[in-house]
Amino acid sequence: MKTYKLGHTGIEVTELCFGALPMGPMQKNLDVEYGASIIARALKAGINFVDTAQSYKTYLPIKKAMDATGIVPVIASKSNVPEYNDMQNAVYEALELLGLDKIDIFHLHAARGDKNLFKIRAGALKALVDLKEKGKIKAAGVASHSAEVISLAAEVKELDIVFPLVNFKGMGIIGGTLPDMEKAIVKCRDAGKGIYLMKVLAGGNLLEDYNKALLYARSLGNYPIAMGMVSEEEVDYNLSYFNSKDTSGFSNPTLKGSSKRYQVVQRACLSCGKCIETCASSAITMINEKAFINNEKCIMCGYCVPGCPSLSIRPV
C-alpha cells in the first residue's frame, strides 16, 4: 500500500486510514471485542493509521487491538472542547485510555466551525501547542466540514495538519461549496500542512459510486483517506482496493450492513431542537414541531445522536 508523509511533521502513514467513528455508539455501537478484532485485522494487514475522537468513545477497542497485535499505529484523535484545561484533559484522557505516553495527532474537532473558530478555540489550541512542546502530542490539527475553516487553517501557524470533509458531490460541506473546499485544500497544501481526507463516500451515501468517489479523492492529491469500517468484509474490500495497482475496472462493493440512515422516533421527540444545533450538515429541520432528518443531506456522522436528550434518533 502507498504511504504518504503528512506535511512537515515527519509522520508517515498508509493511504488507507481506519476511521473508528462508525463502530462507536454514534452509529453501529459494536461490541468492544468485535470492534477490536476488526481493527486488529486492519493493523495486521498493514494499515498503520487510525482516526478516532473523544466523542466517538472508541479508545477501548483500539487499545485492545494494539494489545492483541503488538502493533501501535499512528493515531489521530480530536476534541470539541474550547477551553485550555478541558483540551489538556481530553489529551490526557486519550493517552490513559489508549495506554500511550504520546499521541501522534490531536485535532480541534470543529465540524460546524466558522470564521470565528480559532478565536473561540484559542484556549484549546494553546493547550495543544503546550502539549506538543511537552512531547505529549506530535502534531496539532483541525478537523472540519467547513471550507471556510479549512481555508483559514492554512494561515494558522500552530496547526500542522488539517482533516477536511470532501467528496465528489460536496455532500456535508458547509461554509462554502465543493470548489471552495478544493481551493482550501490546495491552500493548506501550499502552506505545508499535512492533509488527510474524510467522508469521501459521504457517510455511505456514495457507496454505489465507490470507485468514482475514490478516484475523485485520489485526484485531489497524495492524501491519506479515512474510511469508516465496521466489519472484516469492509476491511478486506478496502484493502483490496487500496492495494490494487490498476483500479480502472474495479466494481462497486456490495457490503453487508453498509446501508444505514438515521430516523427520528416522532413520539419520543421533545421538539427541543438540540439535534438541529449539533447537525453539521443542516440535514435536520422541524416539521409539525417534530425533528425530521433529510436523508439527501445527511452524511450519517451520528453527531446528532448524543445531542438528543430523549434518545429519539436511531440508526435504521
PDB file of N, CA, C and O in Angstrom, residues 89-150:
ATOM      1  N   ASN A  89      -7.157  18.042  29.398  1.00  0.00           N
ATOM      2  CA  ASN A  89      -7.744  16.833  29.985  1.00  0.00           C
ATOM      3  C   ASN A  89      -8.132  15.823  28.903  1.00  0.00           C
ATOM      4  O   ASN A  89      -8.012  14.610  29.103  1.00  0.00           O
ATOM      5  N   ALA A  90      -8.611  16.326  27.766  1.00  0.00           N
ATOM      6  CA  ALA A  90      -9.012  15.434  26.670  1.00  0.00           C
ATOM      7  C   ALA A  90      -7.811  14.653  26.137  1.00  0.00           C
ATOM      8  O   ALA A  90      -7.908  13.455  25.838  1.00  0.00           O
ATOM      9  N   VAL A  91      -6.678  15.327  26.022  1.00  0.00           N
ATOM     10  CA  VAL A  91      -5.472  14.653  25.537  1.00  0.00           C
ATOM     11  C   VAL A  91      -4.995  13.612  26.546  1.00  0.00           C
ATOM     12  O   VAL A  91      -4.677  12.467  26.183  1.00  0.00           O
ATOM     13  N   TYR A  92      -4.975  13.989  27.827  1.00  0.00           N
ATOM     14  CA  TYR A  92      -4.523  13.033  28.840  1.00  0.00           C
ATOM     15  C   TYR A  92      -5.490  11.862  28.979  1.00  0.00           C
ATOM     16  O   TYR A  92      -5.066  10.730  29.262  1.00  0.00           O
ATOM     17  N   GLU A  93      -6.770  12.106  28.764  1.00  0.00           N
ATOM     18  CA  GLU A  93      -7.740  11.006  28.757  1.00  0.00           C
ATOM     19  C   GLU A  93      -7.421  10.024  27.638  1.00  0.00           C
ATOM     20  O   GLU A  93      -7.429   8.801  27.839  1.00  0.00           O
ATOM     21  N   ALA A  94      -7.120  10.552  26.445  1.00  0.00           N
ATOM     22  CA  ALA A  94      -6.780   9.693  25.312  1.00  0.00           C
ATOM     23  C   ALA A  94      -5.526   8.882  25.610  1.00  0.00           C
ATOM     24  O   ALA A  94      -5.480   7.668  25.344  1.00  0.00           O
ATOM     25  N   LEU A  95      -4.512   9.527  26.174  1.00  0.00           N
ATOM     26  CA  LEU A  95      -3.268   8.829  26.495  1.00  0.00           C
ATOM     27  C   LEU A  95      -3.519   7.703  27.492  1.00  0.00           C
ATOM     28  O   LEU A  95      -3.011   6.589  27.334  1.00  0.00           O
ATOM     29  N   GLU A  96      -4.324   7.988  28.499  1.00  0.00           N
ATOM     30  CA  GLU A  96      -4.596   6.978  29.529  1.00  0.00           C
ATOM     31  C   GLU A  96      -5.383   5.798  28.962  1.00  0.00           C
ATOM     32  O   GLU A  96      -5.019   4.632  29.179  1.00  0.00           O
ATOM     33  N   LEU A  97      -6.454   6.080  28.225  1.00  0.00           N
ATOM     34  CA  LEU A  97      -7.313   5.009  27.733  1.00  0.00           C
ATOM     35  C   LEU A  97      -6.659   4.206  26.612  1.00  0.00           C
ATOM     36  O   LEU A  97      -6.973   3.027  26.427  1.00  0.00           O
ATOM     37  N   LEU A  98      -5.751   4.836  25.892  1.00  0.00           N
ATOM     38  CA  LEU A  98      -5.041   4.127  24.829  1.00  0.00           C
ATOM     39  C   LEU A  98      -3.757   3.472  25.336  1.00  0.00           C
ATOM     40  O   LEU A  98      -3.123   2.695  24.620  1.00  0.00           O
ATOM     41  N   GLY A  99      -3.370   3.802  26.565  1.00  0.00           N
ATOM     42  CA  GLY A  99      -2.160   3.226  27.139  1.00  0.00           C
ATOM     43  C   GLY A  99      -0.898   3.728  26.478  1.00  0.00           C
ATOM     44  O   GLY A  99       0.080   2.982  26.314  1.00  0.00           O
ATOM     45  N   LEU A 100      -0.891   5.018  26.109  1.00  0.00           N
ATOM     46  CA  LEU A 100       0.245   5.599  25.402  1.00  0.00           C
ATOM     47  C   LEU A 100       0.893   6.716  26.217  1.00  0.00           C
ATOM     48  O   LEU A 100       0.238   7.346  27.050  1.00  0.00           O
ATOM     49  N   ASP A 101       2.157   6.983  25.931  1.00  0.00           N
ATOM     50  CA  ASP A 101       2.847   8.127  26.522  1.00  0.00           C
ATOM     51  C   ASP A 101       2.748   9.352  25.630  1.00  0.00           C
ATOM     52  O   ASP A 101       2.962  10.484  26.085  1.00  0.00           O
ATOM     53  N   LYS A 102       2.424   9.116  24.344  1.00  0.00           N
ATOM     54  CA  LYS A 102       2.365  10.202  23.377  1.00  0.00           C
ATOM     55  C   LYS A 102       1.374   9.832  22.285  1.00  0.00           C
ATOM     56  O   LYS A 102       1.299   8.673  21.878  1.00  0.00           O
ATOM     57  N   ILE A 103       0.595  10.802  21.828  1.00  0.00           N
ATOM     58  CA  ILE A 103      -0.328  10.559  20.721  1.00  0.00           C
ATOM     59  C   ILE A 103       0.149  11.374  19.521  1.00  0.00           C
ATOM     60  O   ILE A 103       0.619  12.506  19.663  1.00  0.00           O
ATOM     61  N   ASP A 104       0.056  10.801  18.343  1.00  0.00           N
ATOM     62  CA  ASP A 104       0.656  11.419  17.163  1.00  0.00           C
ATOM     63  C   ASP A 104      -0.027  12.717  16.754  1.00  0.00           C
ATOM     64  O   ASP A 104       0.630  13.730  16.498  1.00  0.00           O
ATOM     65  N   ILE A 105      -1.359  12.681  16.656  1.00  0.00           N
ATOM     66  CA  ILE A 105      -2.108  13.835  16.138  1.00  0.00           C
ATOM     67  C   ILE A 105      -3.298  14.097  17.046  1.00  0.00           C
ATOM     68  O   ILE A 105      -4.023  13.161  17.419  1.00  0.00           O
ATOM     69  N   PHE A 106      -3.499  15.363  17.380  1.00  0.00           N
ATOM     70  CA  PHE A 106      -4.705  15.726  18.124  1.00  0.00           C
ATOM     71  C   PHE A 106      -5.287  16.983  17.494  1.00  0.00           C
ATOM     72  O   PHE A 106      -4.606  17.983  17.317  1.00  0.00           O
ATOM     73  N   HIS A 107      -6.588  16.888  17.139  1.00  0.00           N
ATOM     74  CA  HIS A 107      -7.273  17.956  16.418  1.00  0.00           C
ATOM     75  C   HIS A 107      -8.219  18.763  17.295  1.00  0.00           C
ATOM     76  O   HIS A 107      -8.810  18.240  18.251  1.00  0.00           O
ATOM     77  N   LEU A 108      -8.425  20.003  16.891  1.00  0.00           N
ATOM     78  CA  LEU A 108      -9.636  20.719  17.265  1.00  0.00           C
ATOM     79  C   LEU A 108     -10.761  20.063  16.462  1.00  0.00           C
ATOM     80  O   LEU A 108     -10.698  20.034  15.228  1.00  0.00           O
ATOM     81  N   HIS A 109     -11.756  19.531  17.141  1.00  0.00           N
ATOM     82  CA  HIS A 109     -12.868  18.857  16.469  1.00  0.00           C
ATOM     83  C   HIS A 109     -13.918  19.929  16.194  1.00  0.00           C
ATOM     84  O   HIS A 109     -14.601  20.388  17.107  1.00  0.00           O
ATOM     85  N   ALA A 110     -14.037  20.327  14.937  1.00  0.00           N
ATOM     86  CA  ALA A 110     -14.831  21.523  14.631  1.00  0.00           C
ATOM     87  C   ALA A 110     -15.653  21.334  13.369  1.00  0.00           C
ATOM     88  O   ALA A 110     -15.505  22.070  12.396  1.00  0.00           O
ATOM     89  N   ALA A 111     -16.533  20.364  13.390  1.00  0.00           N
ATOM     90  CA  ALA A 111     -17.347  20.089  12.211  1.00  0.00           C
ATOM     91  C   ALA A 111     -18.135  21.316  11.766  1.00  0.00           C
ATOM     92  O   ALA A 111     -18.208  21.628  10.579  1.00  0.00           O
ATOM     93  N   ARG A 112     -18.708  22.052  12.734  1.00  0.00           N
ATOM     94  CA  ARG A 112     -19.574  23.186  12.413  1.00  0.00           C
ATOM     95  C   ARG A 112     -18.870  24.536  12.546  1.00  0.00           C
ATOM     96  O   ARG A 112     -19.521  25.574  12.639  1.00  0.00           O
ATOM     97  N   GLY A 113     -17.567  24.564  12.574  1.00  0.00           N
ATOM     98  CA  GLY A 113     -16.847  25.812  12.793  1.00  0.00           C
ATOM     99  C   GLY A 113     -17.067  26.852  11.703  1.00  0.00           C
ATOM    100  O   GLY A 113     -17.441  26.538  10.577  1.00  0.00           O
ATOM    101  N   ASP A 114     -16.807  28.125  12.053  1.00  0.00           N
ATOM    102  CA  ASP A 114     -16.888  29.208  11.083  1.00  0.00           C
ATOM    103  C   ASP A 114     -15.669  30.102  11.231  1.00  0.00           C
ATOM    104  O   ASP A 114     -14.669  29.711  11.845  1.00  0.00           O
ATOM    105  N   LYS A 115     -15.717  31.316  10.701  1.00  0.00           N
ATOM    106  CA  LYS A 115     -14.555  32.199  10.688  1.00  0.00           C
ATOM    107  C   LYS A 115     -14.067  32.584  12.083  1.00  0.00           C
ATOM    108  O   LYS A 115     -12.932  33.045  12.226  1.00  0.00           O
ATOM    109  N   ASN A 116     -14.912  32.398  13.083  1.00  0.00           N
ATOM    110  CA  ASN A 116     -14.525  32.742  14.461  1.00  0.00           C
ATOM    111  C   ASN A 116     -13.934  31.566  15.229  1.00  0.00           C
ATOM    112  O   ASN A 116     -13.615  31.701  16.408  1.00  0.00           O
ATOM    113  N   LEU A 117     -13.803  30.416  14.558  1.00  0.00           N
ATOM    114  CA  LEU A 117     -13.395  29.204  15.268  1.00  0.00           C
ATOM    115  C   LEU A 117     -12.096  29.382  16.043  1.00  0.00           C
ATOM    116  O   LEU A 117     -12.013  29.014  17.222  1.00  0.00           O
ATOM    117  N   PHE A 118     -11.089  29.928  15.405  1.00  0.00           N
ATOM    118  CA  PHE A 118      -9.777  29.968  16.037  1.00  0.00           C
ATOM    119  C   PHE A 118      -9.690  31.012  17.156  1.00  0.00           C
ATOM    120  O   PHE A 118      -8.787  30.952  17.981  1.00  0.00           O
ATOM    121  N   LYS A 119     -10.652  31.935  17.187  1.00  0.00           N
ATOM    122  CA  LYS A 119     -10.776  32.833  18.337  1.00  0.00           C
ATOM    123  C   LYS A 119     -11.493  32.116  19.472  1.00  0.00           C
ATOM    124  O   LYS A 119     -11.066  32.161  20.629  1.00  0.00           O
ATOM    125  N   ILE A 120     -12.581  31.434  19.140  1.00  0.00           N
ATOM    126  CA  ILE A 120     -13.367  30.721  20.146  1.00  0.00           C
ATOM    127  C   ILE A 120     -12.564  29.593  20.771  1.00  0.00           C
ATOM    128  O   ILE A 120     -12.659  29.330  21.977  1.00  0.00           O
ATOM    129  N   ARG A 121     -11.739  28.922  19.973  1.00  0.00           N
ATOM    130  CA  ARG A 121     -10.965  27.773  20.461  1.00  0.00           C
ATOM    131  C   ARG A 121      -9.507  28.129  20.772  1.00  0.00           C
ATOM    132  O   ARG A 121      -8.654  27.247  20.798  1.00  0.00           O
ATOM    133  N   ALA A 122      -9.229  29.404  20.994  1.00  0.00           N
ATOM    134  CA  ALA A 122      -7.844  29.829  21.238  1.00  0.00           C
ATOM    135  C   ALA A 122      -7.233  29.099  22.430  1.00  0.00           C
ATOM    136  O   ALA A 122      -6.067  28.690  22.409  1.00  0.00           O
ATOM    137  N   GLY A 123      -8.017  28.912  23.473  1.00  0.00           N
ATOM    138  CA  GLY A 123      -7.523  28.218  24.665  1.00  0.00           C
ATOM    139  C   GLY A 123      -7.185  26.769  24.365  1.00  0.00           C
ATOM    140  O   GLY A 123      -6.132  26.263  24.786  1.00  0.00           O
ATOM    141  N   ALA A 124      -8.060  26.102  23.628  1.00  0.00           N
ATOM    142  CA  ALA A 124      -7.836  24.702  23.280  1.00  0.00           C
ATOM    143  C   ALA A 124      -6.602  24.553  22.391  1.00  0.00           C
ATOM    144  O   ALA A 124      -5.803  23.628  22.568  1.00  0.00           O
ATOM    145  N   LEU A 125      -6.443  25.471  21.439  1.00  0.00           N
ATOM    146  CA  LEU A 125      -5.276  25.404  20.554  1.00  0.00           C
ATOM    147  C   LEU A 125      -3.994  25.639  21.338  1.00  0.00           C
ATOM    148  O   LEU A 125      -2.979  24.967  21.107  1.00  0.00           O
ATOM    149  N   LYS A 126      -4.026  26.576  22.291  1.00  0.00           N
ATOM    150  CA  LYS A 126      -2.842  26.832  23.110  1.00  0.00           C
ATOM    151  C   LYS A 126      -2.478  25.587  23.915  1.00  0.00           C
ATOM    152  O   LYS A 126      -1.281  25.265  24.085  1.00  0.00           O
ATOM    153  N   ALA A 127      -3.486  24.857  24.382  1.00  0.00           N
ATOM    154  CA  ALA A 127      -3.218  23.614  25.115  1.00  0.00           C
ATOM    155  C   ALA A 127      -2.501  22.608  24.224  1.00  0.00           C
ATOM    156  O   ALA A 127      -1.557  21.936  24.657  1.00  0.00           O
ATOM    157  N   LEU A 128      -2.933  22.494  22.973  1.00  0.00           N
ATOM    158  CA  LEU A 128      -2.283  21.559  22.051  1.00  0.00           C
ATOM    159  C   LEU A 128      -0.843  21.976  21.779  1.00  0.00           C
ATOM    160  O   LEU A 128       0.055  21.132  21.715  1.00  0.00           O
ATOM    161  N   VAL A 129      -0.618  23.268  21.628  1.00  0.00           N
ATOM    162  CA  VAL A 129       0.747  23.757  21.406  1.00  0.00           C
ATOM    163  C   VAL A 129       1.635  23.426  22.603  1.00  0.00           C
ATOM    164  O   VAL A 129       2.761  22.941  22.451  1.00  0.00           O
ATOM    165  N   ASP A 130       1.121  23.665  23.804  1.00  0.00           N
ATOM    166  CA  ASP A 130       1.907  23.386  25.016  1.00  0.00           C
ATOM    167  C   ASP A 130       2.173  21.894  25.180  1.00  0.00           C
ATOM    168  O   ASP A 130       3.272  21.479  25.578  1.00  0.00           O
ATOM    169  N   LEU A 131       1.168  21.075  24.871  1.00  0.00           N
ATOM    170  CA  LEU A 131       1.342  19.626  24.984  1.00  0.00           C
ATOM    171  C   LEU A 131       2.303  19.091  23.923  1.00  0.00           C
ATOM    172  O   LEU A 131       3.010  18.106  24.155  1.00  0.00           O
ATOM    173  N   LYS A 132       2.341  19.759  22.797  1.00  0.00           N
ATOM    174  CA  LYS A 132       3.325  19.397  21.770  1.00  0.00           C
ATOM    175  C   LYS A 132       4.735  19.688  22.285  1.00  0.00           C
ATOM    176  O   LYS A 132       5.658  18.875  22.119  1.00  0.00           O
ATOM    177  N   GLU A 133       4.906  20.825  22.928  1.00  0.00           N
ATOM    178  CA  GLU A 133       6.213  21.182  23.485  1.00  0.00           C
ATOM    179  C   GLU A 133       6.635  20.209  24.586  1.00  0.00           C
ATOM    180  O   GLU A 133       7.824  19.934  24.768  1.00  0.00           O
ATOM    181  N   LYS A 134       5.657  19.675  25.308  1.00  0.00           N
ATOM    182  CA  LYS A 134       5.937  18.714  26.381  1.00  0.00           C
ATOM    183  C   LYS A 134       6.128  17.291  25.859  1.00  0.00           C
ATOM    184  O   LYS A 134       6.417  16.381  26.636  1.00  0.00           O
ATOM    185  N   GLY A 135       5.928  17.091  24.551  1.00  0.00           N
ATOM    186  CA  GLY A 135       6.113  15.768  23.973  1.00  0.00           C
ATOM    187  C   GLY A 135       4.939  14.838  24.152  1.00  0.00           C
ATOM    188  O   GLY A 135       5.076  13.625  23.953  1.00  0.00           O
ATOM    189  N   LYS A 136       3.771  15.377  24.484  1.00  0.00           N
ATOM    190  CA  LYS A 136       2.586  14.533  24.665  1.00  0.00           C
ATOM    191  C   LYS A 136       1.823  14.317  23.366  1.00  0.00           C
ATOM    192  O   LYS A 136       1.090  13.341  23.220  1.00  0.00           O
ATOM    193  N   ILE A 137       1.963  15.250  22.429  1.00  0.00           N
ATOM    194  CA  ILE A 137       1.427  15.054  21.085  1.00  0.00           C
ATOM    195  C   ILE A 137       2.515  15.445  20.095  1.00  0.00           C
ATOM    196  O   ILE A 137       3.418  16.232  20.421  1.00  0.00           O
ATOM    197  N   LYS A 138       2.441  14.898  18.903  1.00  0.00           N
ATOM    198  CA  LYS A 138       3.450  15.208  17.898  1.00  0.00           C
ATOM    199  C   LYS A 138       2.990  16.301  16.955  1.00  0.00           C
ATOM    200  O   LYS A 138       3.790  17.098  16.458  1.00  0.00           O
ATOM    201  N   ALA A 139       1.677  16.351  16.681  1.00  0.00           N
ATOM    202  CA  ALA A 139       1.153  17.323  15.721  1.00  0.00           C
ATOM    203  C   ALA A 139      -0.230  17.786  16.153  1.00  0.00           C
ATOM    204  O   ALA A 139      -1.030  16.999  16.654  1.00  0.00           O
ATOM    205  N   ALA A 140      -0.497  19.075  15.935  1.00  0.00           N
ATOM    206  CA  ALA A 140      -1.802  19.656  16.235  1.00  0.00           C
ATOM    207  C   ALA A 140      -2.549  19.903  14.936  1.00  0.00           C
ATOM    208  O   ALA A 140      -1.944  20.286  13.915  1.00  0.00           O
ATOM    209  N   GLY A 141      -3.867  19.679  14.954  1.00  0.00           N
ATOM    210  CA  GLY A 141      -4.624  19.845  13.726  1.00  0.00           C
ATOM    211  C   GLY A 141      -6.025  20.352  13.955  1.00  0.00           C
ATOM    212  O   GLY A 141      -6.427  20.655  15.081  1.00  0.00           O
ATOM    213  N   VAL A 142      -6.773  20.444  12.858  1.00  0.00           N
ATOM    214  CA  VAL A 142      -8.186  20.783  12.922  1.00  0.00           C
ATOM    215  C   VAL A 142      -8.938  19.868  11.963  1.00  0.00           C
ATOM    216  O   VAL A 142      -8.486  19.598  10.849  1.00  0.00           O
ATOM    217  N   ALA A 143     -10.069  19.349  12.429  1.00  0.00           N
ATOM    218  CA  ALA A 143     -10.947  18.503  11.623  1.00  0.00           C
ATOM    219  C   ALA A 143     -12.249  19.252  11.420  1.00  0.00           C
ATOM    220  O   ALA A 143     -12.891  19.648  12.395  1.00  0.00           O
ATOM    221  N   SER A 144     -12.647  19.468  10.164  1.00  0.00           N
ATOM    222  CA  SER A 144     -13.836  20.290   9.939  1.00  0.00           C
ATOM    223  C   SER A 144     -14.541  19.926   8.644  1.00  0.00           C
ATOM    224  O   SER A 144     -13.921  19.474   7.676  1.00  0.00           O
ATOM    225  N   HIS A 145     -15.864  20.191   8.652  1.00  0.00           N
ATOM    226  CA  HIS A 145     -16.681  20.056   7.449  1.00  0.00           C
ATOM    227  C   HIS A 145     -16.755  21.389   6.702  1.00  0.00           C
ATOM    228  O   HIS A 145     -17.373  21.461   5.646  1.00  0.00           O
ATOM    229  N   SER A 146     -16.159  22.423   7.272  1.00  0.00           N
ATOM    230  CA  SER A 146     -16.306  23.782   6.756  1.00  0.00           C
ATOM    231  C   SER A 146     -15.161  24.181   5.837  1.00  0.00           C
ATOM    232  O   SER A 146     -13.986  24.176   6.231  1.00  0.00           O
ATOM    233  N   ALA A 147     -15.498  24.579   4.612  1.00  0.00           N
ATOM    234  CA  ALA A 147     -14.487  25.070   3.676  1.00  0.00           C
ATOM    235  C   ALA A 147     -13.840  26.338   4.215  1.00  0.00           C
ATOM    236  O   ALA A 147     -12.636  26.571   4.022  1.00  0.00           O
ATOM    237  N   GLU A 148     -14.623  27.157   4.896  1.00  0.00           N
ATOM    238  CA  GLU A 148     -14.105  28.402   5.466  1.00  0.00           C
ATOM    239  C   GLU A 148     -13.041  28.119   6.521  1.00  0.00           C
ATOM    240  O   GLU A 148     -11.977  28.748   6.540  1.00  0.00           O
ATOM    241  N   VAL A 149     -13.309  27.156   7.397  1.00  0.00           N
ATOM    242  CA  VAL A 149     -12.354  26.805   8.448  1.00  0.00           C
ATOM    243  C   VAL A 149     -11.080  26.223   7.862  1.00  0.00           C
ATOM    244  O   VAL A 149      -9.963  26.577   8.271  1.00  0.00           O
ATOM    245  N   ILE A 150     -11.204  25.316   6.898  1.00  0.00           N
ATOM    246  CA  ILE A 150     -10.023  24.703   6.295  1.00  0.00           C
ATOM    247  C   ILE A 150      -9.175  25.757   5.600  1.00  0.00           C
ATOM    248  O   ILE A 150      -7.937  25.742   5.669  1.00  0.00           O
TER     249      ILE A 150
END
